[in-house]
Coordinates of C-alpha atoms and ligand atoms in Angstrom, one line a residue:
X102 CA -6.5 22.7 -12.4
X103 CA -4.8 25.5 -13.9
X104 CA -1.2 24.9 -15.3
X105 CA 0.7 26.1 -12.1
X106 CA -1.2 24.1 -9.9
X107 CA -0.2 21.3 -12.5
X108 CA 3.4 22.6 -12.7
X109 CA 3.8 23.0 -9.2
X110 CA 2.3 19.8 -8.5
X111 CA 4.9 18.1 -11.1
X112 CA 8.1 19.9 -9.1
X113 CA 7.0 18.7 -5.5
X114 CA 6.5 15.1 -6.7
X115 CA 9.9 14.8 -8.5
X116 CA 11.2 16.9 -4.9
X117 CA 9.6 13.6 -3.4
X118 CA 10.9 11.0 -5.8
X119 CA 14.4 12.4 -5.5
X120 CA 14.0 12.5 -1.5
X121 CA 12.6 9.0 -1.8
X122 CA 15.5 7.6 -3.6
X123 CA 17.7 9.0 -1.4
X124 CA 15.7 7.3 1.6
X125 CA 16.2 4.1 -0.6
X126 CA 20.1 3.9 0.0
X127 CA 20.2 4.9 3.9
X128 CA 17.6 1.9 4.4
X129 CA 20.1 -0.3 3.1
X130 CA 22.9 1.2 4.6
X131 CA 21.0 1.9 7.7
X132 CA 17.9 -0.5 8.3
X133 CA 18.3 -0.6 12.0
X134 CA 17.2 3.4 12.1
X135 CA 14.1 3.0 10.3
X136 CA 10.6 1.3 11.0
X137 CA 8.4 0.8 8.2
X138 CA 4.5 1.2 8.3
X139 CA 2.8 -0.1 5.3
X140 CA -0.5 -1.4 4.9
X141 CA -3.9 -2.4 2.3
X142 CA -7.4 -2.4 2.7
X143 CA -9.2 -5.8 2.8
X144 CA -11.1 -5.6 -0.3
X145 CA -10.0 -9.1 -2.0
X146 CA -6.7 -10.8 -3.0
X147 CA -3.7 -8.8 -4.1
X148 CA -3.2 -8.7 -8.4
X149 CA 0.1 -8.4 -9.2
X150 CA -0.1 -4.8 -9.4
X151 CA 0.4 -4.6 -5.6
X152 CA 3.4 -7.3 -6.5
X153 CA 5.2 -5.2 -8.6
X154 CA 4.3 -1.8 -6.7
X155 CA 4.4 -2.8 -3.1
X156 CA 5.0 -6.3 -2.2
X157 CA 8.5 -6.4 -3.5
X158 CA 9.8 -3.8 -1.7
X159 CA 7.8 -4.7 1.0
X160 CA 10.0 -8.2 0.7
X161 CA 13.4 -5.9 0.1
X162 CA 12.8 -4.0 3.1
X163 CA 12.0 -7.3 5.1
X164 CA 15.5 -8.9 3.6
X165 CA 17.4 -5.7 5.0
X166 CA 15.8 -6.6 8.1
X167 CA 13.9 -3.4 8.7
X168 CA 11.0 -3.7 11.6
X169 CA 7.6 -3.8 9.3
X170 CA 4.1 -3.3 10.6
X171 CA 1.5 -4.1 8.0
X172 CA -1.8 -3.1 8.8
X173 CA -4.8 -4.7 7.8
X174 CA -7.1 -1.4 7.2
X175 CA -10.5 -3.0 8.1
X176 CA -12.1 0.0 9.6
X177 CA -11.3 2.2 6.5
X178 CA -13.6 -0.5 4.8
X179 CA -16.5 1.4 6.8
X180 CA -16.0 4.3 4.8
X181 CA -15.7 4.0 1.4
X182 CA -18.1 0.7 1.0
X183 CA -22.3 -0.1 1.5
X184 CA -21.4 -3.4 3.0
X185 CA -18.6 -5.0 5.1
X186 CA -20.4 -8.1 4.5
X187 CA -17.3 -9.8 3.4
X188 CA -14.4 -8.3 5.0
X189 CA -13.7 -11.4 7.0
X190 CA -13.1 -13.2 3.9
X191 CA -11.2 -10.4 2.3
X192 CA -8.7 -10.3 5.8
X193 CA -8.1 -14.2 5.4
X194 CA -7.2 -13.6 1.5
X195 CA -4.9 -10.9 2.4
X196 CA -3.4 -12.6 5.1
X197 CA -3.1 -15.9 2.6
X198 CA -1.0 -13.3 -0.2
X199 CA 1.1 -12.0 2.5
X200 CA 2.6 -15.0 3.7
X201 CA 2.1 -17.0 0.3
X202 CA 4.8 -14.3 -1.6
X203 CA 6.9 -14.4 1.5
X204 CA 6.5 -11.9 4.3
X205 CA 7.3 -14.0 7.4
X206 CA 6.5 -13.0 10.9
X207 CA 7.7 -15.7 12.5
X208 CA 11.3 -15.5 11.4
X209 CA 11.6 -11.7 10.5
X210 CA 10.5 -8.5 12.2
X211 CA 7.4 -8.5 10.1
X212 CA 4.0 -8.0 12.5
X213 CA 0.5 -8.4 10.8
X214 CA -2.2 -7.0 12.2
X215 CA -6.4 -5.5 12.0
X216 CA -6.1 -2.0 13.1
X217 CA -9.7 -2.6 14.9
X218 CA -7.7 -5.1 17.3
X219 CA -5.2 -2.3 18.5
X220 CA -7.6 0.0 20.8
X221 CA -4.5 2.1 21.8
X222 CA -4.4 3.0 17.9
X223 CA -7.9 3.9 17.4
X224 CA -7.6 6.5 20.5
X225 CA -4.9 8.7 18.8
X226 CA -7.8 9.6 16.5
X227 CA -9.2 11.6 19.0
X228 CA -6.6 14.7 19.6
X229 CA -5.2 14.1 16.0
X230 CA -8.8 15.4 15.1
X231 CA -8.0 18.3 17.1
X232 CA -4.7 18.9 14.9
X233 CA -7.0 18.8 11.6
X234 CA -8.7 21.5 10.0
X235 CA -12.0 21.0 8.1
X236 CA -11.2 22.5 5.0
X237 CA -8.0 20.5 4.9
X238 CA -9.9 17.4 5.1
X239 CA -12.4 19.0 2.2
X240 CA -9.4 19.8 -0.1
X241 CA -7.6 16.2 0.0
X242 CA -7.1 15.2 -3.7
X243 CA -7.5 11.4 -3.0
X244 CA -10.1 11.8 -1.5
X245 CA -12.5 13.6 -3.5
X246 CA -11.7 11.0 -6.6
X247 CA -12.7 8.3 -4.0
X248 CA -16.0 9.9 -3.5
X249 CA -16.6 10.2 -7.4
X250 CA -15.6 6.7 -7.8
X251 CA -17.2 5.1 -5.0
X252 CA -20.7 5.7 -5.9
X253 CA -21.8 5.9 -2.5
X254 CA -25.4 6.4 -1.2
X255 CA -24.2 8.3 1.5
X256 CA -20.7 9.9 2.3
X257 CA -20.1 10.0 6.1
X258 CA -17.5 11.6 7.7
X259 CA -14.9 9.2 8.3
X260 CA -14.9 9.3 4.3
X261 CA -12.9 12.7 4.9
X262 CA -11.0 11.2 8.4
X263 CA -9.8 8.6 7.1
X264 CA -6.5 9.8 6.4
X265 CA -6.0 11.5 10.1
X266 CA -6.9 7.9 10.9
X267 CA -4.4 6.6 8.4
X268 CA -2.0 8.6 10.3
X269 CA -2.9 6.9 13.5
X270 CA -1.9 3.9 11.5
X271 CA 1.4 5.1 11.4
X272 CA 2.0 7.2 13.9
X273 CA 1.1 4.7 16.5
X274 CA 4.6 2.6 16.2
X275 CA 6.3 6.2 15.3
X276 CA 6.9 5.0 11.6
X277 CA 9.3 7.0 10.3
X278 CA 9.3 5.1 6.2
X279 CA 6.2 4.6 4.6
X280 CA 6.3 2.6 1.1
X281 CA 3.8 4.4 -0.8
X282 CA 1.9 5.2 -4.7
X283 CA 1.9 8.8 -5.7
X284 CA -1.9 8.5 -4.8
X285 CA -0.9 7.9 -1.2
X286 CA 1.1 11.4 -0.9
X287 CA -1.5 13.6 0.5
X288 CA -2.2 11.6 3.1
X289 CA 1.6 10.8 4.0
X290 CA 1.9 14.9 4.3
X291 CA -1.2 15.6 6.2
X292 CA 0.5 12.6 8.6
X293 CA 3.7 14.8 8.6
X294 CA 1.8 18.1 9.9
X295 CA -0.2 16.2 12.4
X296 CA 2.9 15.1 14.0
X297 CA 5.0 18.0 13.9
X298 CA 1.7 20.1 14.9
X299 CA 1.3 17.2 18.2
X300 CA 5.0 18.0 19.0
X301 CA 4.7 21.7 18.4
X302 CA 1.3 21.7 20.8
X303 CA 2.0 19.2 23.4
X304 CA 5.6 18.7 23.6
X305 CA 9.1 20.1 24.6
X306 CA 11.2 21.2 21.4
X307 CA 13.8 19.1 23.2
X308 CA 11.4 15.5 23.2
X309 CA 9.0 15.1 20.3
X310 CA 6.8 12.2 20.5
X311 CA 6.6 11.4 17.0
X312 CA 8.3 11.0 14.2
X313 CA 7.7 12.8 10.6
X314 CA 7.6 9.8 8.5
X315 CA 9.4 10.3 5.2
X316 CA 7.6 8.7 1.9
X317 CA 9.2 5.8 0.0
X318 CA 8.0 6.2 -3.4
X319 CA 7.7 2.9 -5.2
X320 CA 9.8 2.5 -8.1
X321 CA 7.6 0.5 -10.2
X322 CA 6.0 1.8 -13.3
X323 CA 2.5 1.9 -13.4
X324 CA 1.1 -1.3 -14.1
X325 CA -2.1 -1.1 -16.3
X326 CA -5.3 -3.5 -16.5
X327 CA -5.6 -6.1 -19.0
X328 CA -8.3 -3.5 -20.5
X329 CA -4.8 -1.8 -21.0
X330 CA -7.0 1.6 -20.3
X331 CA -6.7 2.3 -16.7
X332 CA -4.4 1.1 -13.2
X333 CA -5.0 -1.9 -12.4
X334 CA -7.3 -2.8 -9.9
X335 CA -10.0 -5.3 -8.8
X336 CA -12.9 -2.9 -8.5
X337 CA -12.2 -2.4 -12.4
X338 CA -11.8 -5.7 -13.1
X339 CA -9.3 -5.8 -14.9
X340 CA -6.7 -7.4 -12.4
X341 CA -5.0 -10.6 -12.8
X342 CA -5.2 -12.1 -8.6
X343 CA -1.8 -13.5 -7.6
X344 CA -4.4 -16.5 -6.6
X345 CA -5.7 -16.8 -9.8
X346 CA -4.7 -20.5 -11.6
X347 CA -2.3 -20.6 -14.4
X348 CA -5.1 -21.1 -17.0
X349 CA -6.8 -18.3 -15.4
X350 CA -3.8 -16.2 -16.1
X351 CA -3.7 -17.3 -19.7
X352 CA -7.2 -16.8 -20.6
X353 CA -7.0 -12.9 -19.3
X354 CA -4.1 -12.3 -20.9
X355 CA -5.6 -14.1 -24.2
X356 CA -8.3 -11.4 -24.0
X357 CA -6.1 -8.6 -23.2
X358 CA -6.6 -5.8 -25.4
X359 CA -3.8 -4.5 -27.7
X360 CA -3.7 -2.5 -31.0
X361 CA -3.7 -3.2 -34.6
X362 CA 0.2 -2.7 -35.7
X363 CA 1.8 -5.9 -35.7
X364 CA 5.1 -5.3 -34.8
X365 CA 5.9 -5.1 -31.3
X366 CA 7.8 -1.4 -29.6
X367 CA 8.0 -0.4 -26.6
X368 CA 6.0 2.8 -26.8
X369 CA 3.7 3.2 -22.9
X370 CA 2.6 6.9 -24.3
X371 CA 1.4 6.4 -28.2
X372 CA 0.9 2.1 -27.2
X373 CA -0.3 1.7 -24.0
X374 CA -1.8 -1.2 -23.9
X375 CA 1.1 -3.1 -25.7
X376 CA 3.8 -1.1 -23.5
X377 CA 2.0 -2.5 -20.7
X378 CA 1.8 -6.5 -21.4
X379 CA 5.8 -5.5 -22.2
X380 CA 6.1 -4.0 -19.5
X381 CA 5.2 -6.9 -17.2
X382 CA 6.8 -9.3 -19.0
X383 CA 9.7 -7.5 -18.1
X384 CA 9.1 -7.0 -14.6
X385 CA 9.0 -11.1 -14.8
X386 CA 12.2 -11.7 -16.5
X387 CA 14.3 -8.6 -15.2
X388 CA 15.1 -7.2 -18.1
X389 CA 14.7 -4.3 -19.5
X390 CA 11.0 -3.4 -21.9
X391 CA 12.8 -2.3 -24.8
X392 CA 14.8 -5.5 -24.8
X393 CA 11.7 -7.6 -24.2
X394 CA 10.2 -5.7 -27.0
X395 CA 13.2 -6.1 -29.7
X396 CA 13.0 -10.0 -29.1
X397 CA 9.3 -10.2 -29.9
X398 CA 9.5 -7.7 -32.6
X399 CA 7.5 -9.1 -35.6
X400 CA 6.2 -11.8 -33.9
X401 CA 3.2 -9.1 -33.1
X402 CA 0.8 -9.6 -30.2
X403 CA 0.6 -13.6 -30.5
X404 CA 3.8 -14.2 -29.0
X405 CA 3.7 -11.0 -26.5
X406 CA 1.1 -12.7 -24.6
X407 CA 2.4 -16.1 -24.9
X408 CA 5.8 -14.9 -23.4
X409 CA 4.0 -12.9 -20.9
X410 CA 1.7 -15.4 -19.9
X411 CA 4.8 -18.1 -19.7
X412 CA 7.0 -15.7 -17.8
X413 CA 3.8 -14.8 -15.2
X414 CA 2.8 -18.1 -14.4
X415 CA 6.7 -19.5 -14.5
X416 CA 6.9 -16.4 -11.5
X417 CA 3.9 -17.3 -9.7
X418 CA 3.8 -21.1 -9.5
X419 CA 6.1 -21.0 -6.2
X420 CA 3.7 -18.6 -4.9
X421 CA 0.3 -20.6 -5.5
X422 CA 2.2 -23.9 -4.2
X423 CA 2.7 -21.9 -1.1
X424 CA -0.5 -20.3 -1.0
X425 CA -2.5 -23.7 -1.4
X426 CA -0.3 -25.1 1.3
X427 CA -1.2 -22.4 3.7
X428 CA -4.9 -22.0 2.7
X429 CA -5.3 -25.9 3.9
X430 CA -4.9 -25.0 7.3
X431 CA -6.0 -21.1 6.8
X432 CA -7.8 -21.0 9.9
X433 CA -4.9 -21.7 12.2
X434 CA -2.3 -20.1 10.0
X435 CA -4.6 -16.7 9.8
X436 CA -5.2 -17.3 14.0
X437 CA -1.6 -17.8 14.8
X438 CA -0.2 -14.7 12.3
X439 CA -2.8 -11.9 13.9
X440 CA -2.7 -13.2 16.8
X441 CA 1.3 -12.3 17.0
X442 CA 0.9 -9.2 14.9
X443 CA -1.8 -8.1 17.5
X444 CA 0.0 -8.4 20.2
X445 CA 3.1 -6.6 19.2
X446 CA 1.4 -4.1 17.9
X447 CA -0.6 -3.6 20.5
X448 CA 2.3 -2.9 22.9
X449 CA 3.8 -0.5 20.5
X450 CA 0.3 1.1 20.3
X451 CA -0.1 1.2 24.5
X452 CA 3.1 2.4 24.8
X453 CA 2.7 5.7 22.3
X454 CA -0.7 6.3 23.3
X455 CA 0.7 6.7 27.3
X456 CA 3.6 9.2 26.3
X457 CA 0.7 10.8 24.1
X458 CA -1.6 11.1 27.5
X459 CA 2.1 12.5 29.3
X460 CA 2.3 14.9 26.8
X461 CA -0.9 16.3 27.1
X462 CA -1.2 16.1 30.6
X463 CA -3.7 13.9 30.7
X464 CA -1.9 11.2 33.3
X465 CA -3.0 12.4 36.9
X466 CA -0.7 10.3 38.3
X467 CA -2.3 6.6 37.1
Ligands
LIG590 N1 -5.3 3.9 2.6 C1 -4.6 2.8 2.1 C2 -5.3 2.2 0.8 O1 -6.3 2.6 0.6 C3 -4.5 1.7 3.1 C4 -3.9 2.2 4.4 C5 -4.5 2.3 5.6 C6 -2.5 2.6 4.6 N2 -3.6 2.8 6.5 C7 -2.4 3.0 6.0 C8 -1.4 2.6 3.8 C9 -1.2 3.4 6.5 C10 -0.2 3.1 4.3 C11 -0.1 3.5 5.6 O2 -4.7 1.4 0.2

């Protein structure tokens, strides 16, 4: 990329983040205005990456009250993987992380759901297809890395759908605030042409049918791996699961890497690997890195990981009591949580998808 691509790129992403903060303050001025889509694939239990970066705010927005739907993504699992051998499993961890950190369908206006349950969903694909051009799809950042890191056999191509089905996902409810990484943006723009293009094609400029959802950027820093090289994630694994036991914890963070110098600054450009262990120590305590970093000063990496690792599993224990407690009785709890989300997502779905048939005249009087 040349350096105005990469200059350009830089100004629209701080355009974003400023937007996004802005969208921070009406949500908690305004919550009854907005209605959040947000979502994950199944592809194992949540690290505490996705705590930090999205399930907080996830449990912020759900405080404020804001309608939530959180989609399971189990048909984007059909493009990127060889095997969906194990997505059952993966939707009953998820489902298990949700509840265990706090979202709460059944006193909240939080819905859980698979999108392959919500037919009316799926069926937007077809004339946002229509609203897509091939090159666009081509050109999509995100999803060219995914190819090169996926080491696929074969790339299909609902590889390069996906996102037009992504915006299914949101459009379907007419989300208007989607919490999202900076990896996430492309596809939360190419949702924003697809529904101003559906309202430009097939509606009056008087009565749009959808929304243009707006981006909520998170505000978390990056989180790192414990190979303090790369983001965190379970495919690299080098992610500490929200499930894992509290000796579990301590042993990865024992073999954490870090650096030579022993005294201890908060430094995520010249340091990373330190800056990041700091880094989530402070994201368990609430204060601030370069305070974290001042009181372990000398007492080098040693004590780092021992206050990290006390701090982490001091923040999780209430969550693994609560996710034991639910996974006793998984099957039920999964059954009576998607069985819920299903349903009301499915009459938000039904719903769109008949003003989407009115729109395009496609109703003959039924
Ligand atoms: N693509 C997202 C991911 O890979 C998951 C996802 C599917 C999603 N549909 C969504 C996220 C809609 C936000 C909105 O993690």
């Amino acid at each position: 990329m040349n350096d105005i691509a990469d200059g350009e790129l830089a100004a629209t992403f701080e355009e974003s983040f400023r937007r996004s903060e802005a969208l921070r303050a009406r949500l908690a001025t305004h919550p009854s205005r907005y209605r959040v889509l947000t979502g994950d694939r199944p592809t194992g239990g949540l690290h505490i990456g996705h705590y930090f970066g999205s399930l907080k705010t996830r449990l912020e927005l759900q405080a404020l009250g804001v309608e939530t739907y959180v989609v399971i993504a189990d048909y984007q699992v059909l493009t990127d993987r060889d095997s969906v051998e194990r997505v059952p499993d993966h939707v009953r961890e998820l489902v298990l992380d949700y509840l265990a950190v706090g979202l709460d369908p059944e006193h909240s206006s939080t819905s859980i759901f698979c999108h392959s349950h919500v037919p009316a969903l799926n069926q937007l694909l077809v004339p946002f297809l229509t609203l897509v051009g091939m090159g666009e799809l081509e050109r999509n950042p995100t999803v060219k890395e995914e190819i090169a890191a996926a080491g696929l056999t074969h790339v299909s191509a609902a590889m390069y759908a996906y996102p037009v089905h992504q915006a299914a996902d949101i459009l379907f409810c007419k989300g208007n605030v989607v919490p999202v990484g900076k990896d996430q943006l492309p596809h939360l723009e190419l949702t924003r042409k697809i529904a101003r293009r559906f309202n430009q094609r097939f509606c009056d400029a008087n009565s749009p049918v959808f929304p243009e959802p707006a981006a909520l950027l998170s505000s978390a820093p990056k989180i790192l791996g414990v190979d303090g090289g790369q983001k965190m994630s379970k495919s690299r694994n080098n992610a500490i699961e929200l499930r894992a036991t509290a000796d579990e914890t301590a042993g990865l963070i024992k073999r954490a890497k870090t650096d030579a110098e022993r005294h201890i600054a908060y430094d995520p450009a010249g340091r990373p690997e330190v800056a990041n262990l700091v880094l989530l120590t402070a994201l368990c305590t609430g204060e601030p890195p370069d305070t974290v970093a001042t009181q372990i000063g000398d007492g080098g990496s040693a004590l780092l990981k021992k206050t990290l690792t006390e701090a982490l599993n001091e923040l999780l224990a209430p969550i693994r009591a609560r996710r034991a407690e639910l996974a006793g009785d998984a099957k039920e709890v999964l059954r009576r949580t998607l069985e819920a989300g299903t349903a009301s997502a499915n009459t938000a779905a039904d719903a769109t998808l008949a003003q989407v048939r009115d729109a395009m005249q496609m109703n003959y009087g039924l």
